[in-house]
Amino acid sequence: MKEIKGKKIVLGISGSIAAYKAVVLTRLLVKAGAEVQVLMTPAATKFVQPLTFATLSKRPVFTEVTAGEAWNNHVELGLWADAMLVAPATANTLARLANGICDNIISAVYLSARCPVFVAPAMDVDMWHHPSTQRNIDLLATYGNHLIPVGNGELASGLVGEGRLAEPEHIVDYLGRFFGKSQLLKGQKILITAGPTYEGIDPVRFIGNRSSGKMGVALAQAILQQGGEVILVLGPSALKPEGEGLQLIRVESAQEMYDAAVSAFPDCQAGIMAAAVADYRPVNMATEKIKKSDDRMTIELVKNPDIAAQLGRQKQTHQRLIGFALETTQGEANAKSKLARKNLDFIVLNSLQDSGAGFGVDTNKVSIFSSDNKVYHFELKTKDAVAQDIVATTLLDIKSKD
Ligand code: C5P
């Protein structure tokens, strides 16, 4: 299968009788041209010998975070992989992954992975339908993981119902469709502005804001995952994004961000304005540290250039422009008026009403309005999952599922 050829896949096998199906799965992935690194929980090794997987994958199998004196580098594996697949994922493994319990090699690699993660559960029908399991499944989906549906039929216990591991052919097909789709932005270059800006008052002080840059960086990763290139103009943020196809331009002030964005935009198919740009800057930046003197002091401010509005003016018909709105009142009306005023194609409205949405946190809740009057509402999700929704809705013309 050409979509899987050359892909690096970490395959985590946990302790279910369905581990025998992972033998066929490994064989199919290797046959499709993937490099497969198998990880097993100690329980999984009771069902199938690691040697079977080592022979099929032509790589040593890791069953522990440490191997004798050596350390199986889970961080390195998490970064190496193009995809992580956990199949079969037992109820116990789902609970570990959903709750970040890092007590074996699979969960350690899972927590370190930056690639898409696919989970194929396998268990008995009542374990599958138990609210604890279903809650863990829901949690994993909110982290942006891909759940491969369980099969229905006869189970090892003799009971009949849902909980069977998806067939290996079906799992490989699922991955193939994902990788096939994931090249939808190949050949496209997208400009993103992200993070806060710092407006100097004197050499040590500035006017800034609490933006972390997380949303913009998540957008960059979502675009890279789709095979696109990204020029990320990032204000002062603690994040250190990297990835193949990413050009990072670090800036500090709104004027620097403006200059970088205006010069990069003509080469790009789209711009996403996710930065929290300071609206004003001090008229003059003092060259020496300002001394404490009077009880009151005044700093005169002047308006910064509006980057989104400028790109809206210079936008060509083949280009798209996407802005963000963070409103405390009349969100929809204000967002729509910004959409028109800045000549945007889409505007993403952040809900400030919901706890967990907005600056600094890892989750966000958004609605997207388009210039042709369409509206898309989304649930509270991780910023990674929100980024995928934004990319699907604004760049891929896919209305993604809530
Ligand atoms: O007008 P307001 O600041 O609310 O608009 C928000 C949108 O405009 C965001 O997409 C933000 O990145 C962009 N913006 C900009 N340059 C500015 C101010 C806002 O690009 N100076």
Short mmCIF file of C-alpha atoms and ligand atoms in Angstrom, two decimals:
data_model
loop_
_atom_site.label_atom_id
_atom_site.label_comp_id
_atom_site.label_asym_id
_atom_site.label_seq_id
_atom_site.Cartn_x
_atom_site.Cartn_y
_atom_site.Cartn_z
CA MET A 1 0.00 0.00 0.00
CA LYS A 2 1.72 3.19 -1.23
CA GLU A 3 0.37 5.44 1.55
CA ILE A 4 2.15 3.35 4.20
CA LYS A 5 5.41 2.77 2.31
CA GLY A 6 8.37 4.22 4.23
CA LYS A 7 6.28 5.22 7.26
CA LYS A 8 7.78 4.67 10.69
CA ILE A 9 5.21 3.02 12.92
CA VAL A 10 5.48 2.24 16.60
CA LEU A 11 3.17 -0.68 17.30
CA GLY A 12 2.22 -1.10 20.97
CA ILE A 13 0.81 -4.53 21.85
CA SER A 14 -0.90 -5.01 25.19
CA GLY A 15 -1.99 -8.16 26.99
CA SER A 16 -5.06 -9.50 25.25
CA ILE A 17 -5.65 -12.80 23.51
CA ALA A 18 -6.05 -10.62 20.40
CA ALA A 19 -2.25 -10.15 20.56
CA TYR A 20 -2.12 -13.10 18.13
CA LYS A 21 -3.79 -10.86 15.53
CA ALA A 22 -0.95 -8.36 15.98
CA VAL A 23 1.32 -10.96 14.35
CA VAL A 24 -0.65 -10.66 11.10
CA LEU A 25 -0.86 -6.89 11.58
CA THR A 26 2.94 -6.60 11.88
CA ARG A 27 3.37 -8.77 8.77
CA LEU A 28 0.90 -6.62 6.78
CA LEU A 29 2.53 -3.35 7.84
CA VAL A 30 6.00 -4.62 6.95
CA LYS A 31 4.70 -5.94 3.61
CA ALA A 32 3.17 -2.51 2.91
CA GLY A 33 6.66 -1.02 3.27
CA ALA A 34 6.44 0.39 6.82
CA GLU A 35 9.26 0.31 9.37
CA VAL A 36 7.69 -1.21 12.45
CA GLN A 37 9.01 -0.89 15.98
CA VAL A 38 7.12 -3.24 18.28
CA LEU A 39 6.57 -2.49 21.97
CA MET A 40 4.90 -5.05 24.24
CA THR A 41 3.61 -4.92 27.77
CA PRO A 42 4.85 -7.78 29.96
CA ALA A 43 1.29 -9.21 29.87
CA ALA A 44 1.35 -9.27 26.06
CA THR A 45 4.50 -11.41 26.09
CA LYS A 46 2.49 -14.13 27.88
CA PHE A 47 0.26 -14.47 24.81
CA VAL A 48 2.90 -14.21 22.05
CA GLN A 49 6.68 -14.40 22.25
CA PRO A 50 8.56 -11.15 21.44
CA LEU A 51 10.76 -13.22 19.14
CA THR A 52 7.82 -13.63 16.74
CA PHE A 53 7.51 -9.85 16.35
CA ALA A 54 11.27 -9.28 16.30
CA THR A 55 11.57 -11.75 13.41
CA LEU A 56 8.72 -10.18 11.43
CA SER A 57 9.72 -6.55 12.06
CA LYS A 58 13.50 -7.19 11.86
CA ARG A 59 13.92 -5.02 14.94
CA PRO A 60 14.36 -5.87 18.62
CA VAL A 61 11.12 -5.70 20.57
CA PHE A 62 11.00 -3.43 23.63
CA THR A 63 9.08 -4.75 26.62
CA GLU A 64 10.46 -2.48 29.36
CA VAL A 65 11.54 1.15 29.66
CA THR A 66 14.89 -0.18 30.80
CA ALA A 67 16.71 -3.17 29.32
CA GLY A 68 19.33 -4.40 31.79
CA GLU A 69 21.72 -1.50 32.21
CA ALA A 70 20.40 0.23 29.08
CA TRP A 71 17.49 2.57 28.69
CA ASN A 72 15.05 2.09 25.83
CA ASN A 73 14.70 5.68 24.80
CA HIS A 74 10.96 6.30 24.80
CA VAL A 75 11.40 9.99 24.01
CA GLU A 76 13.45 9.20 20.93
CA LEU A 77 10.91 6.59 19.80
CA GLY A 78 8.07 9.06 20.32
CA LEU A 79 9.82 11.53 18.03
CA TRP A 80 10.94 8.90 15.50
CA ALA A 81 7.47 7.63 14.71
CA ASP A 82 5.20 8.93 11.94
CA ALA A 83 2.38 7.15 13.72
CA MET A 84 1.84 5.20 16.90
CA LEU A 85 -0.62 2.33 16.79
CA VAL A 86 -1.77 0.56 19.95
CA ALA A 87 -3.34 -2.74 18.90
CA PRO A 88 -4.69 -4.56 20.78
CA ALA A 89 -5.37 -1.90 23.43
CA THR A 90 -6.76 -3.58 26.55
CA ALA A 91 -9.08 -1.86 29.03
CA ASN A 92 -6.05 -1.44 31.28
CA THR A 93 -3.92 0.15 28.54
CA LEU A 94 -6.77 2.50 27.57
CA ALA A 95 -6.99 3.60 31.21
CA ARG A 96 -3.22 4.15 31.34
CA LEU A 97 -3.16 6.24 28.18
CA ALA A 98 -6.29 8.20 29.05
CA ASN A 99 -4.93 9.11 32.49
CA GLY A 100 -1.26 9.54 31.72
CA ILE A 101 -0.09 6.65 33.89
CA CYS A 102 3.45 6.11 32.75
CA ASP A 103 4.39 2.69 34.12
CA ASN A 104 5.32 0.77 30.99
CA ILE A 105 7.06 1.25 27.65
CA ILE A 106 3.79 1.77 25.69
CA SER A 107 2.49 4.58 27.88
CA ALA A 108 5.97 6.15 28.11
CA VAL A 109 6.27 6.30 24.32
CA TYR A 110 2.63 7.43 24.02
CA LEU A 111 3.25 10.40 26.33
CA SER A 112 6.38 11.32 24.36
CA ALA A 113 4.84 10.92 20.89
CA ARG A 114 4.25 13.97 18.71
CA CYS A 115 2.82 11.91 15.87
CA PRO A 116 -0.81 10.88 15.35
CA VAL A 117 -1.84 8.02 17.64
CA PHE A 118 -4.24 5.23 16.65
CA VAL A 119 -5.84 3.01 19.23
CA ALA A 120 -7.56 -0.28 18.40
CA PRO A 121 -9.26 -1.60 21.56
CA ALA A 122 -9.93 -5.26 22.28
CA MET A 123 -11.79 -6.72 25.24
CA ASP A 124 -14.87 -8.60 26.29
CA VAL A 125 -18.29 -7.12 25.59
CA ASP A 126 -19.11 -6.06 29.17
CA MET A 127 -15.67 -4.56 29.75
CA TRP A 128 -16.11 -2.61 26.52
CA HIS A 129 -19.52 -1.23 27.48
CA HIS A 130 -18.48 -0.38 31.04
CA PRO A 131 -18.78 3.37 31.70
CA SER A 132 -15.13 3.45 32.86
CA THR A 133 -13.92 2.13 29.51
CA GLN A 134 -16.25 4.41 27.56
CA ARG A 135 -15.08 7.39 29.57
CA ASN A 136 -11.45 6.53 28.78
CA ILE A 137 -12.32 6.17 25.09
CA ASP A 138 -13.98 9.61 25.14
CA LEU A 139 -10.97 11.10 26.93
CA LEU A 140 -8.57 9.64 24.36
CA ALA A 141 -10.66 11.11 21.53
CA THR A 142 -10.55 14.56 23.13
CA TYR A 143 -6.73 14.36 23.07
CA GLY A 144 -6.96 14.05 19.28
CA ASN A 145 -6.22 10.30 19.15
CA HIS A 146 -7.82 8.18 16.45
CA LEU A 147 -10.01 5.36 17.75
CA ILE A 148 -10.29 2.40 15.39
CA PRO A 149 -13.77 0.97 15.98
CA VAL A 150 -14.06 -2.44 17.62
CA GLY A 151 -15.65 -5.32 15.76
CA ASN A 152 -18.84 -7.14 16.70
CA GLY A 153 -19.07 -10.93 16.90
CA GLU A 154 -17.94 -13.94 18.86
CA LEU A 155 -15.42 -13.18 21.59
CA ALA A 156 -12.75 -15.39 23.15
CA SER A 157 -14.95 -15.76 26.26
CA GLY A 158 -17.72 -17.30 24.17
CA LEU A 159 -19.89 -14.22 24.61
CA VAL A 160 -21.11 -12.43 21.51
CA GLY A 161 -21.10 -8.64 21.08
CA GLU A 162 -18.85 -5.64 20.64
CA GLY A 163 -15.21 -5.63 21.73
CA ARG A 164 -13.33 -7.64 19.10
CA LEU A 165 -10.09 -6.17 17.84
CA ALA A 166 -10.63 -4.72 14.35
CA GLU A 167 -9.29 -7.10 11.71
CA PRO A 168 -5.61 -6.48 10.82
CA GLU A 169 -6.53 -5.72 7.18
CA HIS A 170 -9.04 -3.14 8.39
CA ILE A 171 -6.45 -1.50 10.69
CA VAL A 172 -3.90 -1.25 7.86
CA ASP A 173 -6.58 0.18 5.60
CA TYR A 174 -7.47 2.76 8.27
CA LEU A 175 -3.84 3.89 8.51
CA GLY A 176 -3.53 3.98 4.73
CA ARG A 177 -6.56 6.23 4.41
CA PHE A 178 -5.17 8.51 7.10
CA PHE A 179 -1.77 8.86 5.43
CA GLY A 180 -3.41 9.25 2.00
CA LYS A 181 -5.54 12.07 3.31
CA SER A 182 -2.72 13.58 5.25
CA GLN A 183 -1.02 14.86 2.14
CA LEU A 184 -3.90 17.22 1.35
CA LEU A 185 -1.76 20.33 1.86
CA LYS A 186 1.26 19.05 -0.04
CA GLY A 187 2.78 21.84 -2.12
CA GLN A 188 1.02 24.56 -0.11
CA LYS A 189 2.75 27.13 2.05
CA ILE A 190 0.82 28.67 4.93
CA LEU A 191 1.80 31.75 6.93
CA ILE A 192 0.91 31.75 10.63
CA THR A 193 1.36 34.59 13.10
CA ALA A 194 1.32 33.43 16.72
CA GLY A 195 2.14 34.36 20.30
CA PRO A 196 2.17 37.72 22.02
CA THR A 197 4.10 40.82 21.03
CA TYR A 198 6.29 42.85 23.37
CA GLU A 199 6.28 46.62 22.92
CA GLY A 200 9.35 48.16 24.49
CA ILE A 201 8.98 50.94 27.06
CA ASP A 202 12.68 51.05 27.90
CA PRO A 203 15.50 48.49 27.62
CA VAL A 204 14.04 46.33 30.44
CA ARG A 205 10.27 46.90 30.34
CA PHE A 206 7.59 46.17 27.83
CA ILE A 207 3.84 46.08 27.27
CA GLY A 208 2.83 42.50 26.54
CA ASN A 209 0.00 40.05 27.01
CA ARG A 210 -0.61 36.52 28.30
CA SER A 211 -0.74 34.74 24.93
CA SER A 212 1.29 31.49 25.04
CA GLY A 213 1.43 30.86 21.28
CA LYS A 214 0.01 27.35 21.85
CA MET A 215 -2.87 27.70 19.40
CA GLY A 216 -0.66 28.98 16.57
CA VAL A 217 1.95 26.26 17.17
CA ALA A 218 -0.79 23.59 17.20
CA LEU A 219 -2.03 24.99 13.87
CA ALA A 220 1.48 24.78 12.44
CA GLN A 221 1.74 21.11 13.51
CA ALA A 222 -1.70 20.32 12.03
CA ILE A 223 -0.60 21.79 8.69
CA LEU A 224 2.73 19.94 8.72
CA GLN A 225 0.80 16.73 9.40
CA GLN A 226 -1.13 17.36 6.18
CA GLY A 227 2.11 17.66 4.23
CA GLY A 228 2.01 21.49 4.02
CA GLU A 229 4.84 23.96 4.62
CA VAL A 230 4.54 26.60 7.32
CA ILE A 231 6.14 29.98 7.84
CA LEU A 232 5.54 30.62 11.53
CA VAL A 233 6.09 34.20 12.66
CA LEU A 234 6.22 33.74 16.42
CA GLY A 235 6.29 36.45 19.06
CA PRO A 236 8.06 35.92 22.42
CA SER A 237 6.80 32.48 23.42
CA ALA A 238 8.44 29.79 25.54
CA LEU A 239 7.54 27.19 22.91
CA LYS A 240 10.21 25.78 20.63
CA PRO A 241 8.30 24.39 17.67
CA GLU A 242 10.12 22.28 15.11
CA GLY A 243 9.25 19.94 12.27
CA GLU A 244 10.02 19.17 8.67
CA GLY A 245 8.61 21.93 6.48
CA LEU A 246 8.55 24.53 9.26
CA GLN A 247 10.29 27.87 8.83
CA LEU A 248 10.34 29.69 12.15
CA ILE A 249 10.77 33.47 12.26
CA ARG A 250 11.11 34.78 15.81
CA VAL A 251 10.00 38.38 16.36
CA GLU A 252 9.36 40.58 19.35
CA SER A 253 7.27 43.63 18.50
CA ALA A 254 4.13 44.08 16.41
CA GLN A 255 6.13 46.08 13.87
CA GLU A 256 8.62 43.21 13.46
CA MET A 257 5.74 40.74 13.12
CA TYR A 258 4.11 43.02 10.55
CA ASP A 259 7.30 43.31 8.47
CA ALA A 260 7.90 39.53 8.51
CA ALA A 261 4.26 38.66 7.70
CA VAL A 262 3.86 41.23 4.92
CA SER A 263 6.99 40.05 3.17
CA ALA A 264 6.16 36.31 3.55
CA PHE A 265 2.49 36.42 2.55
CA PRO A 266 2.82 36.81 -1.28
CA ASP A 267 4.48 33.35 -1.47
CA CYS A 268 1.77 31.67 0.61
CA GLN A 269 -1.60 30.15 -0.27
CA ALA A 270 -3.10 31.20 3.06
CA GLY A 271 -2.45 33.19 6.21
CA ILE A 272 -3.70 32.35 9.70
CA MET A 273 -3.52 35.29 12.08
CA ALA A 274 -3.38 33.61 15.47
CA ALA A 275 -1.14 36.18 17.18
CA ALA A 276 -2.33 38.36 20.05
CA VAL A 277 -0.83 41.54 18.65
CA ALA A 278 -0.56 44.51 21.00
CA ASP A 279 -2.89 47.20 19.70
CA TYR A 280 -0.63 50.05 20.90
CA ARG A 281 3.06 50.66 21.52
CA PRO A 282 4.88 53.45 23.35
CA VAL A 283 5.49 56.42 21.05
CA ASN A 284 9.11 56.48 22.14
CA MET A 285 11.14 53.68 23.64
CA ALA A 286 13.55 55.17 26.20
CA THR A 287 17.16 54.27 25.47
CA GLU A 288 18.01 54.13 29.21
CA LYS A 289 16.05 52.46 32.03
CA ILE A 290 13.37 54.92 33.20
CA LYS A 291 14.04 56.03 36.81
CA LYS A 292 11.37 56.08 39.48
CA SER A 293 10.35 59.72 40.16
CA ASP A 294 6.81 61.15 40.35
CA ASP A 295 3.86 59.30 41.90
CA ARG A 296 2.22 59.15 38.52
CA MET A 297 3.67 58.69 35.10
CA THR A 298 2.17 58.67 31.65
CA ILE A 299 3.30 56.65 28.71
CA GLU A 300 2.01 57.92 25.43
CA LEU A 301 0.94 55.14 23.08
CA VAL A 302 0.46 54.99 19.34
CA LYS A 303 -1.55 52.42 17.38
CA ASN A 304 0.30 49.44 15.90
CA PRO A 305 -0.29 48.49 12.28
CA ASP A 306 -3.00 45.83 11.85
CA ILE A 307 -1.28 42.84 10.24
CA ALA A 308 -4.49 40.97 9.40
CA ALA A 309 -6.07 44.06 7.82
CA GLN A 310 -2.95 44.74 5.75
CA LEU A 311 -2.82 41.14 4.47
CA GLY A 312 -6.57 41.45 3.76
CA ARG A 313 -5.79 44.44 1.51
CA GLN A 314 -2.96 42.72 -0.36
CA LYS A 315 -4.74 39.34 -0.60
CA GLN A 316 -4.99 37.84 -4.11
CA THR A 317 -7.98 35.77 -5.27
CA HIS A 318 -6.10 32.46 -4.83
CA GLN A 319 -5.21 33.29 -1.20
CA ARG A 320 -7.20 32.71 1.97
CA LEU A 321 -6.97 34.69 5.15
CA ILE A 322 -8.10 33.47 8.54
CA GLY A 323 -8.28 35.60 11.67
CA PHE A 324 -9.11 35.07 15.31
CA ALA A 325 -11.43 37.03 17.57
CA LEU A 326 -11.29 37.02 21.34
CA GLU A 327 -14.33 38.88 22.60
CA THR A 328 -15.81 39.41 26.03
CA THR A 329 -19.18 40.71 24.80
CA GLN A 330 -21.26 40.25 21.65
CA GLY A 331 -18.81 37.67 20.35
CA GLU A 332 -20.63 36.73 17.19
CA ALA A 333 -21.46 40.29 16.09
CA ASN A 334 -17.93 41.54 16.77
CA ALA A 335 -16.33 38.55 15.06
CA LYS A 336 -18.48 38.99 11.96
CA SER A 337 -17.72 42.70 11.75
CA LYS A 338 -13.95 41.95 11.98
CA LEU A 339 -14.33 39.33 9.28
CA ALA A 340 -15.74 41.96 6.92
CA ARG A 341 -13.54 44.86 8.03
CA LYS A 342 -10.26 42.94 7.64
CA ASN A 343 -11.37 41.19 4.41
CA LEU A 344 -10.93 37.74 5.99
CA ASP A 345 -12.31 34.51 4.55
CA PHE A 346 -12.85 32.96 7.98
CA ILE A 347 -12.77 34.13 11.56
CA VAL A 348 -12.31 31.83 14.55
CA LEU A 349 -14.16 33.05 17.64
CA ASN A 350 -12.70 31.92 20.97
CA SER A 351 -15.27 31.43 23.64
CA LEU A 352 -14.22 33.22 26.82
CA GLN A 353 -17.38 32.10 28.61
CA ASP A 354 -16.14 28.53 28.98
CA SER A 355 -13.56 27.69 31.59
CA GLY A 356 -10.71 25.91 29.82
CA ALA A 357 -10.85 28.16 26.75
CA GLY A 358 -8.47 30.98 25.88
CA PHE A 359 -4.98 32.04 26.91
CA GLY A 360 -2.41 29.77 28.53
CA VAL A 361 -4.60 26.66 28.86
CA ASP A 362 -4.30 23.53 26.70
CA THR A 363 -7.94 23.44 25.64
CA ASN A 364 -10.11 25.76 23.58
CA LYS A 365 -13.68 26.09 22.37
CA VAL A 366 -14.27 27.82 19.06
CA SER A 367 -16.86 28.76 16.47
CA ILE A 368 -15.82 29.52 12.91
CA PHE A 369 -17.67 32.05 10.70
CA SER A 370 -17.03 32.24 6.98
CA SER A 371 -17.32 35.20 4.61
CA ASP A 372 -20.10 33.29 2.80
CA ASN A 373 -22.13 33.24 6.03
CA LYS A 374 -21.54 29.67 7.18
CA VAL A 375 -21.12 28.93 10.88
CA TYR A 376 -19.36 25.95 12.47
CA HIS A 377 -19.56 25.35 16.23
CA PHE A 378 -17.16 23.03 18.04
CA GLU A 379 -16.97 21.50 21.51
CA LEU A 380 -14.28 22.21 24.11
CA LYS A 381 -11.22 20.25 22.91
CA THR A 382 -7.48 20.16 23.22
CA LYS A 383 -5.76 22.87 21.20
CA ASP A 384 -4.30 20.15 18.96
CA ALA A 385 -7.77 18.85 18.15
CA VAL A 386 -9.10 22.42 17.68
CA ALA A 387 -6.21 23.09 15.28
CA GLN A 388 -7.22 20.06 13.22
CA ASP A 389 -10.81 21.33 13.08
CA ILE A 390 -9.66 24.79 12.00
CA VAL A 391 -7.38 23.38 9.29
CA ALA A 392 -10.10 21.00 8.03
CA THR A 393 -12.75 23.74 7.95
CA THR A 394 -10.76 26.68 6.59
CA LEU A 395 -8.07 25.09 4.39
CA LEU A 396 -9.41 21.68 3.39
CA ASP A 397 -13.09 22.53 3.03
CA ILE A 398 -13.95 19.57 5.22
CA LYS A 399 -16.57 20.12 7.87
CA SER A 400 -14.93 18.13 10.64
CA LYS A 401 -16.94 16.22 13.19
CA ASP A 402 -17.45 17.72 16.63
O1 C5P B 1 -9.07 43.66 16.04
P1 C5P B 1 -8.61 42.47 16.82
O2 C5P B 1 -7.29 42.65 17.45
O3 C5P B 1 -9.62 41.94 17.79
O4 C5P B 1 -8.50 41.34 15.70
C1 C5P B 1 -8.00 40.09 15.96
C2 C5P B 1 -7.42 39.48 14.72
O5 C5P B 1 -6.60 40.41 14.01
C3 C5P B 1 -6.49 38.35 15.05
O6 C5P B 1 -6.51 37.41 13.99
C4 C5P B 1 -5.14 39.04 15.19
O7 C5P B 1 -4.06 38.15 14.99
C5 C5P B 1 -5.24 40.08 14.09
N1 C5P B 1 -4.47 41.31 14.38
C6 C5P B 1 -3.35 41.63 13.64
N2 C5P B 1 -2.66 42.79 13.87
C7 C5P B 1 -3.08 43.64 14.81
C8 C5P B 1 -4.21 43.34 15.59
C9 C5P B 1 -4.89 42.16 15.36
O8 C5P B 1 -2.96 40.82 12.78
N3 C5P B 1 -2.40 44.76 15.01
#
